[in-house]
Short mmCIF file of C-alpha atoms in Angstrom, two decimals:
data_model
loop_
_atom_site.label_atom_id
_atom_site.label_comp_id
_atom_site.label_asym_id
_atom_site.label_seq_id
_atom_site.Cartn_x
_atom_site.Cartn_y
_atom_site.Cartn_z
CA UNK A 224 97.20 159.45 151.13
CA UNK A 225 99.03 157.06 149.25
CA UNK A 226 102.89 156.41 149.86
CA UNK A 227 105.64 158.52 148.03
CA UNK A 228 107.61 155.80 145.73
CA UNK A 229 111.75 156.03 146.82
CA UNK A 230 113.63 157.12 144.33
CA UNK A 231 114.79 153.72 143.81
CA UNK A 232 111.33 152.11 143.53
CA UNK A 233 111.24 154.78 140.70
CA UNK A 234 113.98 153.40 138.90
CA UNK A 235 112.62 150.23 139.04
CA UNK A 236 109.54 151.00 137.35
CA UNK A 237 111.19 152.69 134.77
CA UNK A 238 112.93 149.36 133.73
CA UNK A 239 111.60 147.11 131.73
CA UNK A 240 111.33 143.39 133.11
CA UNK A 241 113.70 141.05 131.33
CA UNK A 242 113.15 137.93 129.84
CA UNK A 243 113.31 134.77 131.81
CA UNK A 244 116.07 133.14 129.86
CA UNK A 245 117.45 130.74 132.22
CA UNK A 246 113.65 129.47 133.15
CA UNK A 247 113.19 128.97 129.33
CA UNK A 248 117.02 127.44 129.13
CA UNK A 249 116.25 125.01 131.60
CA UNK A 250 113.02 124.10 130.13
CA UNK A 251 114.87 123.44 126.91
CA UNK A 252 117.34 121.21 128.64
CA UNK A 253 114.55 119.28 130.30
CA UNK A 254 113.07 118.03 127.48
CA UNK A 255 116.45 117.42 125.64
CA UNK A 256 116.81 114.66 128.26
CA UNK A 257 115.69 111.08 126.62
CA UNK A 258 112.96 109.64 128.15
CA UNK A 259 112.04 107.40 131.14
CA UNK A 260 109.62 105.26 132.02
CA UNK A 261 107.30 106.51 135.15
CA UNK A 262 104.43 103.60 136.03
CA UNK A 263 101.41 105.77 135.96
CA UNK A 264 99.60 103.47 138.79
CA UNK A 265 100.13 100.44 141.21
CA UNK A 266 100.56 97.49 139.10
CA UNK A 267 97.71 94.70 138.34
CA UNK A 268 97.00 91.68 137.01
CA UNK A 269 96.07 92.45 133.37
CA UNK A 270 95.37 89.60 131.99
CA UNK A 271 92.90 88.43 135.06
CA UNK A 272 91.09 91.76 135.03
CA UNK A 273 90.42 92.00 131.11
CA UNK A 274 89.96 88.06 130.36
CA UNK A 275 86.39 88.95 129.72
CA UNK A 276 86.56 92.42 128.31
CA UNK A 277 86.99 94.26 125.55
CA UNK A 278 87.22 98.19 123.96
CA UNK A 279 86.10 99.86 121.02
CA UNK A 280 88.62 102.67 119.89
CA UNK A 281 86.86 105.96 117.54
CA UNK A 282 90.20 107.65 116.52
CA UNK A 283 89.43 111.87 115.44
CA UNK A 284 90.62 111.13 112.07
CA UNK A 285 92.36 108.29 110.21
CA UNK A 286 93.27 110.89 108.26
CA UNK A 287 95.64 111.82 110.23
CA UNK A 288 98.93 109.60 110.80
CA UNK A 289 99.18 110.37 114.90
CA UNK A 290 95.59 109.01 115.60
CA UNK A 291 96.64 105.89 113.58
CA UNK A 292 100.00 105.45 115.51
CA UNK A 293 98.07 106.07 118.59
CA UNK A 294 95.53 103.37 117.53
CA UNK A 295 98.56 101.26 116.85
CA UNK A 296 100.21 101.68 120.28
CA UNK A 297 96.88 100.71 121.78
CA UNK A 298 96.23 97.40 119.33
CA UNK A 299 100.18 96.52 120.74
CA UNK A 300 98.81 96.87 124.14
CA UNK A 301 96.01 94.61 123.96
CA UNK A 302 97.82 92.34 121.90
CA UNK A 303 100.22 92.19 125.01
CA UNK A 304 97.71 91.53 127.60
CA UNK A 305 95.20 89.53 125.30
CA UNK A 306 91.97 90.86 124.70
CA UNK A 307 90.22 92.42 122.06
CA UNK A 308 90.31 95.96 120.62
CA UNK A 309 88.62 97.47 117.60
CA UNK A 310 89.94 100.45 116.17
CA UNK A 311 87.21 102.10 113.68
CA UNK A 312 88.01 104.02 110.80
CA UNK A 313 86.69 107.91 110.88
CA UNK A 314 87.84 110.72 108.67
CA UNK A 315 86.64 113.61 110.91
CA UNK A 316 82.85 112.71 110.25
CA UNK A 317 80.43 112.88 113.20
CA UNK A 318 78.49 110.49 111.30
CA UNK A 319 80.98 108.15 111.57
CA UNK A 320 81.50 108.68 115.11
CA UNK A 321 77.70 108.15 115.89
CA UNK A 322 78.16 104.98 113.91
CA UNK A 323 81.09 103.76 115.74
CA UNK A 324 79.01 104.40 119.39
CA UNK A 325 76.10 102.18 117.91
CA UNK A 326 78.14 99.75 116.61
CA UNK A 327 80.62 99.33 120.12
CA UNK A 328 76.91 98.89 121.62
CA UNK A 329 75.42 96.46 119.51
CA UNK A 330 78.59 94.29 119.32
CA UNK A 331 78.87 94.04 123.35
CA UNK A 332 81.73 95.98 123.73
CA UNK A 333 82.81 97.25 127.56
CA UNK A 334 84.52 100.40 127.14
CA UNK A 335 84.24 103.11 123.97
CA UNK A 336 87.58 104.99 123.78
CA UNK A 337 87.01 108.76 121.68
CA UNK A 338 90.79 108.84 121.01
CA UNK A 339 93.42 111.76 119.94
CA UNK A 340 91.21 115.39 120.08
CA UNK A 341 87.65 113.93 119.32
CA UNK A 342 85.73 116.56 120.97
CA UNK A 343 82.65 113.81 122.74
CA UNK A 344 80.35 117.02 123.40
CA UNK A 345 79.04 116.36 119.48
CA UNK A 346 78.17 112.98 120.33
CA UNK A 347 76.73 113.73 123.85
CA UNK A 348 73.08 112.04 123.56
CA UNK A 349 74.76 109.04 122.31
CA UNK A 350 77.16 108.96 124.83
CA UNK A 351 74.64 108.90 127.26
CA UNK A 352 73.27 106.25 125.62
CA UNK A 353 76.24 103.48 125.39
CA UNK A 354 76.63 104.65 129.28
CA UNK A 355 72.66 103.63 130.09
CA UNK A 356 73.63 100.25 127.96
CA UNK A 357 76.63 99.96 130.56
CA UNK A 358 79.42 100.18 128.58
CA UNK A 359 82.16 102.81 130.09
CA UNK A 360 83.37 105.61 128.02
CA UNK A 361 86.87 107.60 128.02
CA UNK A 362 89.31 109.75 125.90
CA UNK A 363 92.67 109.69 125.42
CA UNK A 364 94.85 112.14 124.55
CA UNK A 365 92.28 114.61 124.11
CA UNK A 366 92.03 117.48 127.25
CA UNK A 367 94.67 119.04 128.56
CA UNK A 368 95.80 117.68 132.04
CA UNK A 369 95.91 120.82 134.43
CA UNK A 370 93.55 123.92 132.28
CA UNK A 371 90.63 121.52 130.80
CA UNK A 372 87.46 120.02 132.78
CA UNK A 373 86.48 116.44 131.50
CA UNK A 374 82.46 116.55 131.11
CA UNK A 375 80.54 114.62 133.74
CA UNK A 376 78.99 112.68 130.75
CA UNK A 377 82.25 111.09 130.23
CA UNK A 378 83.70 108.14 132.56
CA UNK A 379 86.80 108.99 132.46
CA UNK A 380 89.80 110.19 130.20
CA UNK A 381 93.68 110.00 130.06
CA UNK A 382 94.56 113.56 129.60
CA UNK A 383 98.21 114.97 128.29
CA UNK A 384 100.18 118.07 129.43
CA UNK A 385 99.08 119.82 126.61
CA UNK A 386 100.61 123.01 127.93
CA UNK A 387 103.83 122.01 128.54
CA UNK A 388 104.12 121.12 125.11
CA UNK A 389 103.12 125.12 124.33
CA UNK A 390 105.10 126.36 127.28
CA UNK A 391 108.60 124.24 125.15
CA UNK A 392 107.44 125.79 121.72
CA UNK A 393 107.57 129.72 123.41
CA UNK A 394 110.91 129.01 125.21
CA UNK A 395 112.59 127.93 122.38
CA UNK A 396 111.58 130.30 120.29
CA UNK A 397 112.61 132.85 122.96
CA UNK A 398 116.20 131.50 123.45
CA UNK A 399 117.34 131.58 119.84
CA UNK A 400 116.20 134.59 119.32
CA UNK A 401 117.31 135.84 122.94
CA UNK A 402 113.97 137.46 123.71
CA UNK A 403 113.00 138.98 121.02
CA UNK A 404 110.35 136.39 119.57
CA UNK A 405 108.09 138.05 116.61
CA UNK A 406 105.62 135.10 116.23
CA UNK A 407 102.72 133.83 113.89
CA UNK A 408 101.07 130.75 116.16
CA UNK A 409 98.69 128.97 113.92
CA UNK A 410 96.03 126.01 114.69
CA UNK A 411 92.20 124.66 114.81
CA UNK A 412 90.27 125.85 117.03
CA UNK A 413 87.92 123.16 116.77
CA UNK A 414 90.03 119.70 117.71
CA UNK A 415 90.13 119.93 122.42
CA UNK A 416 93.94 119.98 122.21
CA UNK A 417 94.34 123.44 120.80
CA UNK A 418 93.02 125.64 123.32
CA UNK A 419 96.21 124.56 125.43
CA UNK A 420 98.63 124.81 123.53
CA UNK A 421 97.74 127.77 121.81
CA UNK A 422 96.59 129.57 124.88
CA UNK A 423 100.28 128.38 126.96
CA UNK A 424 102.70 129.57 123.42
CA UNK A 425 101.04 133.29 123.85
CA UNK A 426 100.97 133.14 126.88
CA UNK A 427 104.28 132.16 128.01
CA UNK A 428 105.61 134.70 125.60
CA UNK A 429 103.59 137.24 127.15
CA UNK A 430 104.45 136.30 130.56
CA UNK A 431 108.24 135.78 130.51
CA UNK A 432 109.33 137.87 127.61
CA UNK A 433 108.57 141.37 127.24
CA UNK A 434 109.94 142.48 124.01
CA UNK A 435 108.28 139.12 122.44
CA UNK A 436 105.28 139.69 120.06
CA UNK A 437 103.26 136.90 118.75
CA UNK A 438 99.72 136.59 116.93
CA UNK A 439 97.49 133.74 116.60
CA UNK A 440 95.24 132.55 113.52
CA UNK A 441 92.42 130.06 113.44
CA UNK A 442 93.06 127.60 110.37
CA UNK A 443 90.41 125.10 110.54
CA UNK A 444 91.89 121.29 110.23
CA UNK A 445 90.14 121.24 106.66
CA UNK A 446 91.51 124.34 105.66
CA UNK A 447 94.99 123.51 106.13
CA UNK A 448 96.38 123.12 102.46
CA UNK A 449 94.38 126.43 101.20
CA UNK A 450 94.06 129.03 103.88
CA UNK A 451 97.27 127.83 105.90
CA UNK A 452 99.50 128.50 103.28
CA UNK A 453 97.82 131.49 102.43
CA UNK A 454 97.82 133.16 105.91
CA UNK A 455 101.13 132.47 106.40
CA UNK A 456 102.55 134.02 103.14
CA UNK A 457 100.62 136.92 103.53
CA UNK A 458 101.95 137.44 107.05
CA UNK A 459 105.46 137.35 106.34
CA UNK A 460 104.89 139.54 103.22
CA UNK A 461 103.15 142.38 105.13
CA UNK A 462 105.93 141.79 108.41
CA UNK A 463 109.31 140.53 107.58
CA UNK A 464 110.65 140.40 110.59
CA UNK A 465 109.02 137.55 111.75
CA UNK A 466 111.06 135.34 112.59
CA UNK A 467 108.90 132.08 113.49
CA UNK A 468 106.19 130.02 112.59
CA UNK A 469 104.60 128.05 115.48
CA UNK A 470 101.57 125.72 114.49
CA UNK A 471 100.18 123.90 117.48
CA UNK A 472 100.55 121.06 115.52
CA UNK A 473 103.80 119.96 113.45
CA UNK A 474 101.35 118.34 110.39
CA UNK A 475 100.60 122.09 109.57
CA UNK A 476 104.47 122.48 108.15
CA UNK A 477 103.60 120.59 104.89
CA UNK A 478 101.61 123.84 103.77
CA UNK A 479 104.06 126.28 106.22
CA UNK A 480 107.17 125.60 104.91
CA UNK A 481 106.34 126.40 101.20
CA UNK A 482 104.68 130.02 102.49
CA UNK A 483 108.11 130.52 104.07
CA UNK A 484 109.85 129.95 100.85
CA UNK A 485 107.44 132.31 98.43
CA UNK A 486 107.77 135.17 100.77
CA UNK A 487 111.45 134.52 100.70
CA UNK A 488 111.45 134.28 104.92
CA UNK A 489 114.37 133.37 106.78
CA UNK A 490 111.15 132.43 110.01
CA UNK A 491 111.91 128.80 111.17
CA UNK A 492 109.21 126.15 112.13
CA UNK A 493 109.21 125.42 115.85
CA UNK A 494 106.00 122.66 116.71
CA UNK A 495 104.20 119.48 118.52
CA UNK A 496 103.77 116.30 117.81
CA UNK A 497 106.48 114.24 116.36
CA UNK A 498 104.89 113.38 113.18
CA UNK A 499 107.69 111.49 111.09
CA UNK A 500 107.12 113.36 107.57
CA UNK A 501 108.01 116.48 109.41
CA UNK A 502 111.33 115.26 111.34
CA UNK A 503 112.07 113.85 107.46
CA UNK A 504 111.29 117.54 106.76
CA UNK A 505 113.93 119.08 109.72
CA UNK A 506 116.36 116.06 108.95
CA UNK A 507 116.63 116.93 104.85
CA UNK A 508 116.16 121.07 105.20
CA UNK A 509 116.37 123.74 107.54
CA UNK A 510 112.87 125.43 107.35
CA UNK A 511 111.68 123.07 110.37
CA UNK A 512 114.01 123.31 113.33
CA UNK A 513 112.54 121.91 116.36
CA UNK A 514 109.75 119.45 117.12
CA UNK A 515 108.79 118.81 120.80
CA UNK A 516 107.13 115.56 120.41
CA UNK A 517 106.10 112.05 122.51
CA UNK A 518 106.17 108.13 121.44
CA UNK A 519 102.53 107.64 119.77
CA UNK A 520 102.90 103.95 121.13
CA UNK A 521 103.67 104.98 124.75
CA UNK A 522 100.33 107.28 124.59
CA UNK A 523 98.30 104.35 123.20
CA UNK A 524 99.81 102.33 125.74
CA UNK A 525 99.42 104.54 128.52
CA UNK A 526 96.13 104.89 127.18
CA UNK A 527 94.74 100.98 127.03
CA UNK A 528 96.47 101.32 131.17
CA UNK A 529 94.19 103.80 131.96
CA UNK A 530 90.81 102.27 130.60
CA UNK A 531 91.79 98.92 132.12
CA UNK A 532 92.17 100.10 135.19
CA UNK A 533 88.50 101.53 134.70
CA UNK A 534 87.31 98.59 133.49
CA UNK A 535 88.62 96.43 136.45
CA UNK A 536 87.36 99.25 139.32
CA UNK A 537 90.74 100.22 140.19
CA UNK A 538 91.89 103.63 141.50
CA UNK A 539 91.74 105.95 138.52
CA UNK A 540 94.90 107.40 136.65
CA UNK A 541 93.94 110.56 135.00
CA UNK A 542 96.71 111.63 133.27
CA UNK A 543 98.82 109.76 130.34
CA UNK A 544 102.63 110.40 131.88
CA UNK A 545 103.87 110.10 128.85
CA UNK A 546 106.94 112.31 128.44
CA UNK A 547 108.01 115.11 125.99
CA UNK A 548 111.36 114.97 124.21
CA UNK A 549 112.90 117.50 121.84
CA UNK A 550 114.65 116.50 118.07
CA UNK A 551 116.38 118.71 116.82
CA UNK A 552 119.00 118.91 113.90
CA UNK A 553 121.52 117.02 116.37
CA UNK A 554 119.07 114.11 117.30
CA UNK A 555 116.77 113.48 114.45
CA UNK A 556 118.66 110.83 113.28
CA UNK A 557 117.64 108.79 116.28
CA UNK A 558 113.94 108.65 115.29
CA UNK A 559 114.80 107.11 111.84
CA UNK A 560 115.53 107.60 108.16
CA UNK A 561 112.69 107.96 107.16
CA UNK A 562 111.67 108.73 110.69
CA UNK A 563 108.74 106.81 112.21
CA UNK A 564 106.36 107.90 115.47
CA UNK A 565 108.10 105.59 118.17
CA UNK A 566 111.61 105.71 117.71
CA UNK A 567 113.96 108.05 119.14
CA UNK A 568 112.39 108.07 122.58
CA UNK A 569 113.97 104.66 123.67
CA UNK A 570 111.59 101.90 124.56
CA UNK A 571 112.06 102.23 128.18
CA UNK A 572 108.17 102.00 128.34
CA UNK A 573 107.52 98.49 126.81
CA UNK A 574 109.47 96.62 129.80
CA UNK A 575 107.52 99.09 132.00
CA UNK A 576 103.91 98.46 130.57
CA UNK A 577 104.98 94.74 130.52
CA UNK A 578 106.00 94.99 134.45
CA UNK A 579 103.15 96.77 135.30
CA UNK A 580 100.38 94.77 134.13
CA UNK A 581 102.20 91.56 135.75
CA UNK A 582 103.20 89.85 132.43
CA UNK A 583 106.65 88.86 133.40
#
């Protein structure tokens, strides 16, 4: 026979949980915090290990502006250190990706890098290849650190906390609106990084805020200017009370923001990334209103630490360690007029990298 409840374990049921507001305030807080340099390893000789070695970079996209400032921070790496690093131009073409692999391989390069979301499985056979040829290969910046397996055809790979990022996005959204999120999340299923961050928004929402409501929709990366815009303004027509916007990724607010204006929305943009049009966007109007994002050089840096070590058999470091800082209206400033991917953060990492890898 099962237990009679008390009258009090009644009442309890009857009450709806609350939402979590000082977890999501302190969340918010952490991340307001400008960021500090962690060494993701032991330090090395750099220079020693990789006087004979070199990498081959295939970015997603040149298309897109955070693979090239990731590509950048990794060229200012090996610049540092001295050795050679190609960064090949893609524009979300397998072909080209395929092309990079052979060409890595047939110019004796050590280590191929599939940078920024690449997804390696559609390039697996040649993968396997440049690996029987000996050369190493890695991602950075493209699985999450703690919810994604990297595929045993890969060496290696500097992940991100991908859902962190998603778990800031939710508890912002649910402190201005204290708990009571209504919430479009938007982003492309196909790039590796979505799954995360999509998957921790909704489901931080859904875990620490019960009168939050949120919906997702798949906008393929090519579909952006057409269907994003699109989906969005016929969202907010058909539900007015929306009240934000999340795309997993901050690029999508170029075709957002005007939605938000035709329906005549007051919904605000929360995101990722840090891409500098968009802080230009928060700094000059008030459609965007908070961007969680990280230095694109650190990544790259943190990036180039992790294949070295690789390279140079030391103990693997899985996981980029690269910190997440929020701008906002009152800190935007910092990251530049017009705003650029690396400042803002403080360069706290540079003498860090630089200490690390024994160059002073």
């Amino acid at each position: 026979m099962r237990p009679l409840l008390t009258s009090a374990a009644l009442a309890a049921l009857a009450v709806p949980a609350a939402a979590d507001m000082d977890a999501a305030r302190a969340l918010i807080e952490q991340y307001s915090q400008l960021p500090t340099f962690e060494a993701p390893g032991e330090p090395f000789d750099a220079q020693a290990c990789m006087a004979d070695k070199k990498m081959f970079v295939i970015p997603l996209t040149n298309a897109n502006p955070f693979n090239v400032a990731i590509g950048e921070g990794m060229a200012q790496a090996a610049e540092m250190v001295g050795f050679e690093l190609r960064n090949w131009e893609t524009q979300l073409d397998p072909t080209q990706w395929v092309q990079g692999i052979n060409t890595a391989m047939a110019e004796g390069f050590d280590l191929i890098d599939f940078q920024g979301g690449l997804p390696p499985e559609l390039v697996a056979p040649q993968i396997a290849e440049a690996r029987e040829a000996g050369l190493k290969v890695t991602a950075t910046h493209n699985w999450d650190a703690t919810t994604q397996e990297v595929p045993d055809f890969m060496d290696g790979a500097a992940n991100t906390d991908y859902v962190m990022f998603g778990e800031i996005i939710a508890a912002w959204a649910m402190v201005q609106t204290d708990g009571n999120v209504n919430a479009l999340v938007l982003g492309p299923d196909e790039i590796t990084p979505t799954a995360p961050i999509r998957d921790a928004i909704l489901g931080y929402l859904e875990d620490n805020c019960p009168d939050c409501t949120a919906r997702y929709i798949n906008v393929p990366f090519n579909d952006w200017a057409t269907k994003g815009q699109s989906e969005v303004q016929n969202a907010l027509l058909a539900d007015p009370s929306i009240n934000y916007v999340l795309p997993v990724y901050d690029s999508m607010a170029q075709f957002i923001a005007p939605a938000i204006q035709i329906a005549g929305s007051d919904a605000k943009i929360v995101s990722y990334n840090g891409t500098p049009f968009v802080l230009d966007m928060m700094r000059e109007g008030d459609i965007v209103e908070m961007v969680a994002g990280e230095s694109l050089g650190w990544v790259g840096m943190a990036g180039v630490d992790a294949n070295m070590r690789l390279l140079c058999g030391l103990p693997p470091v899985d996981t980029l360690n690269t910190p997440a800082y929020i701008f906002t209206d009152e800190n935007v400033e910092t990251a530049g007029v017009p705003a650029t991917y690396d400042d803002g953060y403080g360069d706290s990492h540079i003498p860090g990298f630089r200490k690390l890898w024994g160059l002073e």
